[in-house]
Amino acid sequence: MPEHSLTTLLYQHLTMQQDTARFSQAGALHVTDLWDACMRQIYYSQESGIPVSRPVDLATRMHFEMGKAIEDQVRGWLADMNILHEIKPILRADALGLVASPDGRMKNGQLLEIKGQHPHLWKFAQARPAAKHWFQVAAYLWMDHATQDGILFSATWDGPRVPFHEHHIPADPRVGETITQAVSVLRNAQDGGKLPGRACTSETESRALLCPFRAACFRGKNGAVLPTIAAQLTKKA
């Protein structure tokens, strides 16, 4: 491969980039980022101003960008059909400092979330929603005080003759309760209260090894563990 080929330059450019967690920024938290988040890590990041980042391999990045393109296209088609009341509505839970933005609100009031799915994962997406995607829609419904099911609409490429599928997600009170409990612990700490529990049970876990706050987190008697929202909801399911 030539030393300065376009392929080399783009590869080097993308591999140098890091995916920075949105919760590293001060202000409201995006509810969709809370699924497997460590509340202590969010606390340390926002208090110190040190971002939490992770490298993203190129295959994952390409899948993510393809999914975003599919989502944008489907949303555009639905807008052309004049069945959307609102595109990217902003939902808020101000008492907890949370925001969210589903892909749309239908004219009948239903909230809509669109997911571009890789063809290799299509049969799984049809069978049942991924847990994280179910959580997104259920969290939107809780924030919106919705009385109707939400729509999780999936689309793929290079696969079936009809590359669309939808799941209707009902509201689940466990979601709002679990989010409220977890985020309240974080907000209490930010107001001077007790440090939130950490997600990791050991400093040798892969997640802990990648955390910029590992040393502070495992120092002294900071041993309390607060399972992630994902762990709590999948355990209760």
Coordinates of N, CA and C in Angstrom, one line a residue:
M1 N 0.8 -1.2 0.0 CA 0.0 0.0 0.0 C 0.9 1.3 0.0
P2 N 0.6 2.2 -0.9 CA 1.5 3.4 -0.9 C 1.4 4.1 0.4
E3 N 2.5 4.7 0.8 CA 2.6 5.3 2.1 C 1.6 6.4 2.4
H4 N 1.3 7.2 1.3 CA 0.4 8.3 1.5 C -0.9 8.1 0.6
S5 N -1.4 6.9 0.5 CA -2.6 6.7 -0.3 C -3.8 7.2 0.4
L6 N -4.8 7.5 -0.3 CA -6.1 7.9 0.3 C -6.6 6.9 1.4
T7 N -6.4 5.7 1.1 CA -6.9 4.6 2.0 C -6.1 4.7 3.3
T8 N -4.8 4.9 3.2 CA -3.9 5.1 4.4 C -4.3 6.3 5.2
L9 N -4.5 7.4 4.5 CA -4.8 8.6 5.2 C -6.1 8.6 5.9
L10 N -7.1 8.0 5.3 CA -8.5 7.9 5.9 C -8.4 6.9 7.1
Y11 N -7.7 5.8 6.9 CA -7.6 4.8 8.0 C -6.9 5.5 9.2
Q12 N -5.8 6.2 9.0 CA -5.2 6.8 10.1 C -6.0 7.9 10.8
H13 N -6.7 8.6 10.0 CA -7.6 9.7 10.5 C -8.7 9.1 11.4
L14 N -9.3 8.0 11.0 CA -10.4 7.5 11.7 C -10.0 6.7 12.9
T15 N -8.8 6.0 12.8 CA -8.4 5.2 13.9 C -7.8 6.1 15.1
M16 N -7.5 7.3 14.8 CA -7.1 8.3 15.8 C -8.2 8.9 16.6
Q17 N -9.5 8.7 16.1 CA -10.6 9.3 16.7 C -11.1 8.5 17.9
Q18 N -11.7 9.1 18.9 CA -12.2 8.5 20.0 C -13.7 8.8 20.1
D19 N -14.5 7.9 20.6 CA -15.9 8.1 20.8 C -16.1 8.6 22.2
T20 N -16.4 9.9 22.4 CA -16.5 10.5 23.7 C -18.0 10.4 24.2
A21 N -18.1 9.9 25.4 CA -19.5 9.7 25.9 C -20.2 11.1 26.1
R22 N -21.4 11.2 25.8 CA -22.2 12.4 25.9 C -22.3 12.9 27.3
F23 N -22.3 11.9 28.3 CA -22.4 12.3 29.7 C -21.2 13.0 30.2
S24 N -20.1 13.0 29.4 CA -18.9 13.8 29.8 C -19.1 15.3 29.8
Q25 N -20.2 15.7 29.1 CA -20.5 17.1 29.0 C -21.4 17.5 30.1
A26 N -21.2 18.7 30.6 CA -22.0 19.2 31.7 C -23.4 19.4 31.2
G27 N -24.4 19.4 32.1 CA -25.8 19.7 31.7 C -26.6 18.4 31.8
A28 N -27.7 18.5 31.1 CA -28.7 17.4 31.1 C -28.1 16.1 30.6
L29 N -28.5 15.0 31.1 CA -28.1 13.7 30.6 C -29.1 13.2 29.6
H30 N -28.6 12.5 28.6 CA -29.5 11.9 27.6 C -30.0 10.5 28.1
V31 N -31.2 10.3 28.3 CA -31.7 9.1 28.9 C -31.3 7.9 28.2
T32 N -31.1 7.9 26.9 CA -30.7 6.7 26.2 C -29.3 6.3 26.5
D33 N -28.5 7.2 27.0 CA -27.1 6.9 27.4 C -27.0 6.2 28.8
L34 N -28.1 6.0 29.5 CA -28.1 5.5 30.8 C -28.2 4.0 30.9
W35 N -28.5 3.3 29.8 CA -28.8 1.9 29.8 C -27.7 1.1 30.6
D36 N -26.5 1.2 30.2 CA -25.4 0.5 30.8 C -24.4 1.4 31.5
A37 N -24.8 2.6 31.8 CA -23.9 3.6 32.4 C -23.6 3.3 33.9
C38 N -22.4 3.7 34.3 CA -21.9 3.7 35.7 C -22.2 5.1 36.2
M39 N -23.0 5.2 37.3 CA -23.3 6.5 37.8 C -22.1 7.1 38.5
R40 N -21.2 6.3 39.0 CA -20.0 6.9 39.6 C -19.1 7.5 38.6
Q41 N -19.0 6.8 37.4 CA -18.2 7.3 36.3 C -18.7 8.6 35.8
I42 N -20.1 8.7 35.7 CA -20.7 10.0 35.3 C -20.3 11.1 36.3
Y43 N -20.5 10.7 37.5 CA -20.2 11.7 38.6 C -18.7 12.2 38.5
Y44 N -17.8 11.3 38.4 CA -16.4 11.7 38.3 C -16.1 12.5 37.1
S45 N -16.7 12.1 36.0 CA -16.4 12.8 34.7 C -17.0 14.2 34.7
Q46 N -18.2 14.4 35.2 CA -18.8 15.7 35.2 C -18.1 16.6 36.3
E47 N -17.7 16.0 37.4 CA -17.1 16.8 38.4 C -15.7 17.3 38.1
S48 N -15.0 16.4 37.3 CA -13.6 16.7 37.0 C -13.4 17.4 35.6
G49 N -14.4 17.2 34.8 CA -14.3 17.7 33.4 C -13.4 16.8 32.5
I50 N -13.1 15.6 33.0 CA -12.3 14.7 32.2 C -13.3 13.8 31.5
P51 N -13.2 13.8 30.1 CA -14.1 13.0 29.3 C -13.9 11.5 29.4
V52 N -14.9 10.7 29.2 CA -14.8 9.3 29.1 C -14.9 8.9 27.6
S53 N -13.8 8.4 27.1 CA -13.7 8.1 25.7 C -13.3 6.6 25.5
R54 N -13.7 6.1 24.3 CA -13.2 4.7 23.9 C -13.0 4.7 22.4
P55 N -12.0 3.9 22.0 CA -11.7 3.7 20.6 C -12.8 2.9 19.9
V56 N -13.1 3.2 18.7 CA -14.1 2.5 18.0 C -13.5 1.9 16.7
D57 N -13.6 0.6 16.5 CA -12.9 0.0 15.3 C -13.7 0.4 14.1
L58 N -13.0 0.3 13.0 CA -13.6 0.9 11.7 C -14.9 0.1 11.3
A59 N -14.9 -1.2 11.5 CA -16.1 -2.0 11.1 C -17.3 -1.5 11.9
T60 N -17.1 -1.3 13.2 CA -18.2 -0.8 14.0 C -18.6 0.6 13.6
R61 N -17.7 1.4 13.3 CA -18.0 2.8 12.9 C -18.8 2.8 11.6
M62 N -18.4 1.9 10.6 CA -19.1 1.9 9.3 C -20.5 1.4 9.5
H63 N -20.7 0.4 10.4 CA -22.0 -0.1 10.7 C -22.9 1.0 11.3
F64 N -22.3 1.7 12.2 CA -23.0 2.8 12.9 C -23.4 3.9 11.9
E65 N -22.5 4.3 11.0 CA -22.8 5.3 10.0 C -23.8 4.9 9.0
M66 N -23.8 3.6 8.6 CA -24.8 3.0 7.7 C -26.1 3.0 8.4
G67 N -26.2 2.7 9.6 CA -27.4 2.7 10.4 C -28.0 4.1 10.5
K68 N -27.2 5.1 10.7 CA -27.7 6.5 10.8 C -28.3 6.9 9.4
A69 N -27.6 6.5 8.4 CA -28.1 6.9 7.0 C -29.4 6.3 6.7
I70 N -29.6 5.0 7.1 CA -30.9 4.3 6.9 C -31.9 5.0 7.8
E71 N -31.6 5.4 9.0 CA -32.6 6.0 9.9 C -33.0 7.4 9.3
D72 N -32.1 8.1 8.8 CA -32.4 9.4 8.2 C -33.3 9.3 7.0
Q73 N -33.0 8.3 6.2 CA -33.8 8.0 4.9 C -35.2 7.6 5.3
V74 N -35.4 6.7 6.2 CA -36.7 6.3 6.6 C -37.5 7.4 7.2
R75 N -36.9 8.2 8.0 CA -37.6 9.4 8.6 C -38.0 10.3 7.5
G76 N -37.2 10.5 6.5 CA -37.5 11.4 5.4 C -38.7 10.9 4.6
W77 N -38.7 9.6 4.4 CA -39.9 9.0 3.7 C -41.2 9.2 4.5
L78 N -41.1 8.9 5.8 CA -42.3 9.1 6.6 C -42.8 10.6 6.6
A79 N -41.8 11.5 6.6 CA -42.2 12.9 6.6 C -42.9 13.2 5.2
D80 N -42.4 12.6 4.2 CA -43.0 12.9 2.8 C -44.4 12.3 2.8
M81 N -44.7 11.3 3.5 CA -46.0 10.7 3.6 C -47.0 11.5 4.4
N82 N -46.4 12.5 5.1 CA -47.3 13.4 5.9 C -48.0 12.7 7.1
I83 N -47.3 11.7 7.7 CA -47.9 11.0 8.8 C -47.2 11.4 10.1
L84 N -46.1 12.2 10.1 CA -45.4 12.6 11.3 C -45.9 14.0 11.7
H85 N -46.3 14.1 13.0 CA -46.7 15.3 13.6 C -45.4 16.2 13.9
E86 N -44.3 15.5 14.3 CA -43.2 16.2 14.7 C -41.9 15.3 14.5
I87 N -40.8 15.9 14.0 CA -39.6 15.2 13.9 C -38.6 15.6 15.0
K88 N -38.1 14.6 15.6 CA -37.1 14.7 16.7 C -37.7 15.6 17.9
P89 N -38.8 15.3 18.4 CA -39.4 16.1 19.6 C -38.4 16.0 20.8
I90 N -38.4 17.0 21.5 CA -37.5 17.0 22.7 C -38.4 16.7 24.0
L91 N -38.0 15.6 24.7 CA -38.6 15.2 25.9 C -37.7 15.6 27.1
R92 N -38.3 16.0 28.2 CA -37.6 16.4 29.4 C -38.1 15.8 30.7
A93 N -37.2 15.4 31.5 CA -37.6 15.1 32.9 C -36.7 16.1 33.8
D94 N -37.2 17.3 33.9 CA -36.4 18.3 34.5 C -36.0 18.1 35.9
A95 N -36.8 17.4 36.7 CA -36.5 17.1 38.1 C -35.2 16.3 38.2
L96 N -34.9 15.5 37.2 CA -33.8 14.6 37.2 C -32.7 15.1 36.3
G97 N -33.0 16.2 35.5 CA -32.0 16.7 34.6 C -31.8 15.8 33.4
L98 N -32.9 15.2 32.8 CA -32.8 14.3 31.7 C -33.5 14.9 30.5
V99 N -32.9 14.5 29.3 CA -33.5 14.9 28.0 C -33.5 13.7 27.1
A100 N -34.3 13.7 26.1 CA -34.4 12.6 25.1 C -35.0 13.2 23.9
S101 N -34.7 12.5 22.8 CA -35.2 12.9 21.5 C -35.5 11.7 20.6
P102 N -36.7 11.2 20.6 CA -37.0 10.1 19.7 C -37.0 10.6 18.3
D103 N -37.1 9.7 17.3 CA -37.1 10.1 15.9 C -38.3 10.9 15.5
G104 N -39.4 10.6 16.1 CA -40.6 11.4 15.7 C -41.8 11.1 16.5
R105 N -42.8 11.9 16.3 CA -44.1 11.7 16.9 C -45.1 11.6 15.8
M106 N -45.9 10.5 15.8 CA -46.9 10.3 14.7 C -48.1 11.3 14.9
K107 N -48.9 11.4 13.9 CA -50.0 12.3 14.1 C -51.0 11.8 15.0
N108 N -51.0 10.5 15.3 CA -51.9 10.0 16.4 C -51.3 10.1 17.8
G109 N -50.1 10.7 17.9 CA -49.5 10.9 19.2 C -48.4 9.9 19.5
Q110 N -48.4 8.8 18.8 CA -47.4 7.7 19.2 C -46.0 8.2 18.9
L111 N -45.1 7.8 19.8 CA -43.7 8.1 19.7 C -43.0 7.1 18.8
L112 N -42.0 7.5 18.0 CA -41.4 6.6 17.0 C -39.9 6.6 17.2
E113 N -39.3 5.5 17.2 CA -37.8 5.3 17.2 C -37.5 4.4 16.0
I114 N -36.5 4.9 15.2 CA -36.1 4.1 14.0 C -34.7 3.6 14.2
K115 N -34.5 2.3 13.8 CA -33.2 1.7 13.9 C -32.8 1.1 12.6
G116 N -31.6 1.5 12.1 CA -31.1 0.8 10.9 C -30.3 -0.4 11.4
Q117 N -30.7 -1.6 10.9 CA -30.1 -2.9 11.4 C -29.3 -3.5 10.3
H118 N -28.1 -4.0 10.7 CA -27.2 -4.8 9.8 C -28.0 -6.0 9.3
P119 N -27.8 -6.4 8.0 CA -28.5 -7.6 7.5 C -28.3 -8.8 8.3
H120 N -27.1 -9.0 8.9 CA -26.7 -10.2 9.6 C -27.5 -10.3 10.9
L121 N -28.0 -9.1 11.4 CA -28.8 -9.1 12.7 C -30.3 -9.0 12.4
W122 N -30.7 -9.0 11.2 CA -32.1 -8.7 10.8 C -33.1 -9.7 11.5
K123 N -32.7 -11.0 11.4 CA -33.7 -12.0 11.9 C -33.9 -11.9 13.4
F124 N -32.8 -11.4 14.1 CA -32.9 -11.2 15.5 C -33.8 -10.0 15.8
A125 N -33.6 -8.9 15.0 CA -34.4 -7.7 15.2 C -35.9 -8.0 14.9
Q126 N -36.2 -8.9 14.0 CA -37.6 -9.2 13.8 C -38.2 -10.0 14.9
A127 N -37.4 -10.9 15.5 CA -37.9 -11.8 16.5 C -38.3 -11.0 17.8
R128 N -37.4 -10.1 18.2 CA -37.7 -9.3 19.4 C -36.7 -8.1 19.4
P129 N -37.1 -7.1 20.1 CA -36.3 -5.9 20.1 C -35.0 -6.2 21.0
A130 N -33.9 -5.6 20.6 CA -32.7 -5.6 21.4 C -33.1 -4.9 22.7
A131 N -32.5 -5.4 23.8 CA -32.9 -4.9 25.1 C -32.6 -3.4 25.2
K132 N -31.5 -2.9 24.7 CA -31.2 -1.5 24.7 C -32.2 -0.7 23.9
H133 N -32.7 -1.2 22.8 CA -33.7 -0.5 22.0 C -35.0 -0.5 22.7
W134 N -35.4 -1.6 23.3 CA -36.6 -1.6 24.1 C -36.6 -0.6 25.2
F135 N -35.4 -0.5 25.9 CA -35.3 0.5 26.9 C -35.4 1.9 26.4
Q136 N -34.9 2.2 25.3 CA -35.0 3.6 24.7 C -36.4 4.0 24.5
V137 N -37.2 3.1 23.9 CA -38.6 3.4 23.6 C -39.4 3.5 25.0
A138 N -39.2 2.6 25.9 CA -39.9 2.6 27.1 C -39.5 3.8 28.0
A139 N -38.3 4.3 27.9 CA -37.9 5.5 28.6 C -38.5 6.7 28.0
Y140 N -38.6 6.8 26.7 CA -39.4 7.9 26.0 C -40.8 7.9 26.5
L141 N -41.5 6.7 26.5 CA -42.9 6.7 27.0 C -43.0 7.2 28.4
W142 N -42.1 6.8 29.2 CA -42.1 7.3 30.6 C -42.0 8.8 30.7
M143 N -41.0 9.4 30.0 CA -40.8 10.8 30.0 C -41.9 11.6 29.4
D144 N -42.6 11.0 28.4 CA -43.7 11.6 27.7 C -45.1 11.4 28.4
H145 N -45.1 10.6 29.5 CA -46.3 10.3 30.2 C -47.3 9.7 29.2
A146 N -46.8 8.9 28.3 CA -47.6 8.4 27.2 C -48.7 7.4 27.6
T147 N -49.8 7.4 26.9 CA -50.8 6.4 27.2 C -51.0 5.4 26.0
Q148 N -50.1 5.6 25.0 CA -50.1 4.6 23.9 C -48.8 3.9 23.8
D149 N -48.8 2.8 23.1 CA -47.5 2.1 22.9 C -46.6 3.0 22.0
G150 N -45.3 2.8 22.1 CA -44.4 3.4 21.2 C -44.0 2.5 20.1
I151 N -43.5 3.0 19.0 CA -43.2 2.2 17.8 C -41.7 2.1 17.7
L152 N -41.1 0.9 17.7 CA -39.7 0.7 17.3 C -39.7 0.2 15.9
F153 N -39.3 1.0 15.0 CA -39.3 0.7 13.5 C -37.9 0.3 13.1
S154 N -37.7 -0.9 12.6 CA -36.4 -1.3 12.1 C -36.4 -1.4 10.6
A155 N -35.2 -1.1 10.0 CA -35.0 -1.1 8.6 C -33.6 -1.7 8.3
T156 N -33.5 -2.4 7.2 CA -32.2 -3.0 6.8 C -31.9 -2.8 5.4
W157 N -30.8 -3.3 4.9 CA -30.4 -3.2 3.5 C -29.8 -4.5 3.0
D158 N -29.8 -4.7 1.7 CA -29.1 -5.9 1.1 C -29.7 -7.2 1.7
G159 N -31.0 -7.3 1.8 CA -31.6 -8.5 2.4 C -33.0 -8.8 1.9
P160 N -33.9 -8.7 2.8 CA -35.3 -9.2 2.4 C -36.0 -8.2 1.4
R161 N -37.0 -8.8 0.8 CA -37.8 -8.0 -0.2 C -38.5 -6.9 0.5
V162 N -39.0 -7.1 1.7 CA -39.6 -6.0 2.6 C -38.6 -5.7 3.7
P163 N -37.8 -4.7 3.6 CA -36.7 -4.5 4.6 C -37.2 -3.7 5.8
F164 N -38.4 -3.8 6.2 CA -38.9 -3.1 7.3 C -39.6 -4.0 8.3
H165 N -39.6 -3.6 9.6 CA -40.3 -4.4 10.6 C -40.6 -3.4 11.8
E166 N -41.7 -3.7 12.5 CA -42.0 -2.8 13.6 C -42.4 -3.6 14.8
H167 N -42.0 -3.1 16.0 CA -42.5 -3.7 17.3 C -43.2 -2.5 18.0
H168 N -44.3 -2.8 18.6 CA -45.1 -1.9 19.4 C -44.7 -2.1 20.9
I169 N -44.1 -1.1 21.5 CA -43.6 -1.3 22.9 C -44.5 -0.6 23.9
P170 N -45.1 -1.4 24.8 CA -45.9 -0.8 25.8 C -45.1 -0.1 26.9
A171 N -45.8 0.9 27.6 CA -45.1 1.5 28.7 C -44.9 0.5 29.8
D172 N -43.8 0.6 30.5 CA -43.4 -0.3 31.6 C -43.0 0.5 32.8
P173 N -43.7 0.5 33.9 CA -43.4 1.3 35.1 C -42.1 1.0 35.7
R174 N -41.5 -0.2 35.5 CA -40.2 -0.5 36.0 C -39.1 0.4 35.5
V175 N -39.3 0.9 34.2 CA -38.3 1.7 33.6 C -38.1 3.0 34.3
G176 N -39.3 3.7 34.4 CA -39.2 5.0 35.1 C -38.7 4.9 36.5
E177 N -39.2 3.9 37.3 CA -38.8 3.7 38.6 C -37.3 3.4 38.7
T178 N -36.7 2.6 37.9 CA -35.3 2.3 37.9 C -34.4 3.5 37.5
I179 N -34.9 4.2 36.5 CA -34.1 5.4 36.1 C -34.1 6.4 37.2
T180 N -35.3 6.6 37.8 CA -35.4 7.6 38.9 C -34.5 7.3 40.1
Q181 N -34.5 6.0 40.5 CA -33.6 5.6 41.6 C -32.2 5.8 41.3
A182 N -31.7 5.4 40.1 CA -30.3 5.5 39.7 C -29.9 7.0 39.6
V183 N -30.6 7.8 38.9 CA -30.2 9.2 38.6 C -30.4 10.0 39.9
S184 N -31.3 9.7 40.8 CA -31.4 10.4 42.0 C -30.2 10.2 42.9
V185 N -29.6 9.0 42.9 CA -28.3 8.8 43.6 C -27.2 9.7 43.1
L186 N -27.2 9.8 41.7 CA -26.2 10.7 41.1 C -26.4 12.1 41.5
R187 N -27.6 12.6 41.3 CA -27.9 14.0 41.6 C -27.7 14.3 43.1
N188 N -28.0 13.4 44.0 CA -27.7 13.6 45.4 C -26.2 13.8 45.6
A189 N -25.4 13.0 45.0 CA -23.9 13.1 45.1 C -23.5 14.5 44.6
Q190 N -24.0 14.9 43.5 CA -23.6 16.2 42.9 C -24.0 17.4 43.8
D191 N -25.0 17.1 44.7 CA -25.4 18.2 45.6 C -24.7 18.1 46.9
G192 N -23.7 17.2 47.0 CA -22.8 17.1 48.2 C -23.1 15.8 49.0
G193 N -23.9 15.0 48.5 CA -24.2 13.7 49.2 C -23.2 12.6 49.0
K194 N -23.7 11.4 49.3 CA -22.8 10.2 49.2 C -22.4 9.9 47.8
L195 N -21.2 9.4 47.6 CA -20.7 9.0 46.3 C -21.6 7.9 45.7
P196 N -22.0 8.0 44.5 CA -22.8 6.9 43.9 C -22.0 5.6 43.9
G197 N -22.7 4.4 44.0 CA -22.1 3.2 43.8 C -21.5 3.0 42.4
R198 N -20.5 2.1 42.3 CA -19.9 1.9 41.0 C -20.5 0.7 40.3
A199 N -20.4 0.6 39.0 CA -20.9 -0.6 38.3 C -20.0 -1.8 38.4
C200 N -18.7 -1.6 38.6 CA -17.8 -2.7 38.6 C -17.6 -3.3 40.0
T201 N -17.6 -4.6 40.1 CA -17.3 -5.3 41.4 C -15.8 -5.5 41.6
S202 N -15.0 -5.4 40.6 CA -13.6 -5.6 40.7 C -12.8 -4.6 39.8
E203 N -11.7 -4.2 40.3 CA -10.9 -3.2 39.5 C -10.1 -3.9 38.4
T204 N -10.3 -5.3 38.3 CA -9.7 -6.0 37.2 C -10.6 -6.3 36.1
E205 N -11.9 -5.9 36.2 CA -12.9 -6.0 35.1 C -12.4 -5.2 33.9
S206 N -12.7 -5.6 32.7 CA -12.3 -4.9 31.6 C -12.8 -3.5 31.6
R207 N -14.1 -3.3 32.0 CA -14.6 -2.0 32.1 C -13.9 -1.1 33.0
A208 N -13.5 -1.6 34.2 CA -12.7 -0.8 35.1 C -11.3 -0.5 34.6
L209 N -10.7 -1.4 33.9 CA -9.3 -1.2 33.3 C -9.3 0.0 32.3
L210 N -10.5 0.2 31.7 CA -10.6 1.3 30.7 C -11.0 2.6 31.2
C211 N -11.4 2.6 32.5 CA -12.0 3.8 33.1 C -10.9 4.7 33.6
P212 N -11.0 6.0 33.2 CA -10.0 7.0 33.7 C -10.0 7.3 35.2
F213 N -11.1 6.8 35.9 CA -11.2 7.1 37.3 C -11.0 5.9 38.2
R214 N -10.4 4.8 37.6 CA -10.3 3.6 38.3 C -9.6 3.7 39.6
A215 N -8.5 4.4 39.7 CA -7.7 4.6 40.9 C -8.5 5.2 42.0
A216 N -9.2 6.3 41.7 CA -10.0 7.0 42.7 C -11.2 6.1 43.1
C217 N -11.8 5.4 42.1 CA -13.0 4.6 42.4 C -12.7 3.5 43.4
F218 N -11.6 2.9 43.3 CA -11.3 1.7 44.1 C -10.4 2.1 45.4
R219 N -10.2 3.4 45.6 CA -9.4 3.8 46.7 C -10.2 3.7 48.0
G220 N -9.6 3.2 49.1 CA -10.2 3.2 50.4 C -11.5 2.3 50.5
K221 N -12.5 2.9 51.1 CA -13.7 2.2 51.4 C -14.9 2.6 50.4
N222 N -14.5 3.0 49.2 CA -15.5 3.3 48.2 C -16.0 2.1 47.5
G223 N -16.4 1.1 48.3 CA -16.7 -0.2 47.7 C -18.1 -0.5 47.3
A224 N -19.0 0.5 47.5 CA -20.4 0.2 47.2 C -20.6 0.0 45.7
V225 N -21.5 -1.0 45.4 CA -21.8 -1.3 44.0 C -23.2 -1.0 43.7
L226 N -23.4 -0.2 42.6 CA -24.8 0.1 42.1 C -24.9 -0.5 40.8
P227 N -25.6 -1.6 40.6 CA -25.8 -2.3 39.3 C -26.3 -1.3 38.3
T228 N -25.9 -1.4 37.0 CA -26.4 -0.6 36.0 C -27.9 -0.8 35.8
I229 N -28.5 0.2 35.1 CA -29.9 0.1 34.8 C -30.2 -1.2 34.0
A230 N -29.3 -1.5 33.1 CA -29.4 -2.7 32.3 C -29.5 -3.9 33.1
A231 N -28.5 -4.0 34.1 CA -28.5 -5.2 35.0 C -29.8 -5.3 35.8
Q232 N -30.2 -4.1 36.3 CA -31.4 -4.2 37.2 C -32.7 -4.6 36.4
L233 N -32.8 -4.0 35.2 CA -34.0 -4.3 34.4 C -34.0 -5.7 33.9
T234 N -32.9 -6.2 33.4 CA -32.8 -7.6 32.9 C -33.0 -8.6 34.0
K235 N -32.6 -8.3 35.2 CA -32.7 -9.2 36.3 C -34.2 -9.2 36.7
K236 N -34.9 -8.1 36.6 CA -36.3 -8.0 37.0 C -37.2 -8.7 36.0
A237 N -36.7 -8.7 34.7 CA -37.6 -9.2 33.6 C -38.0 -10.6 33.8

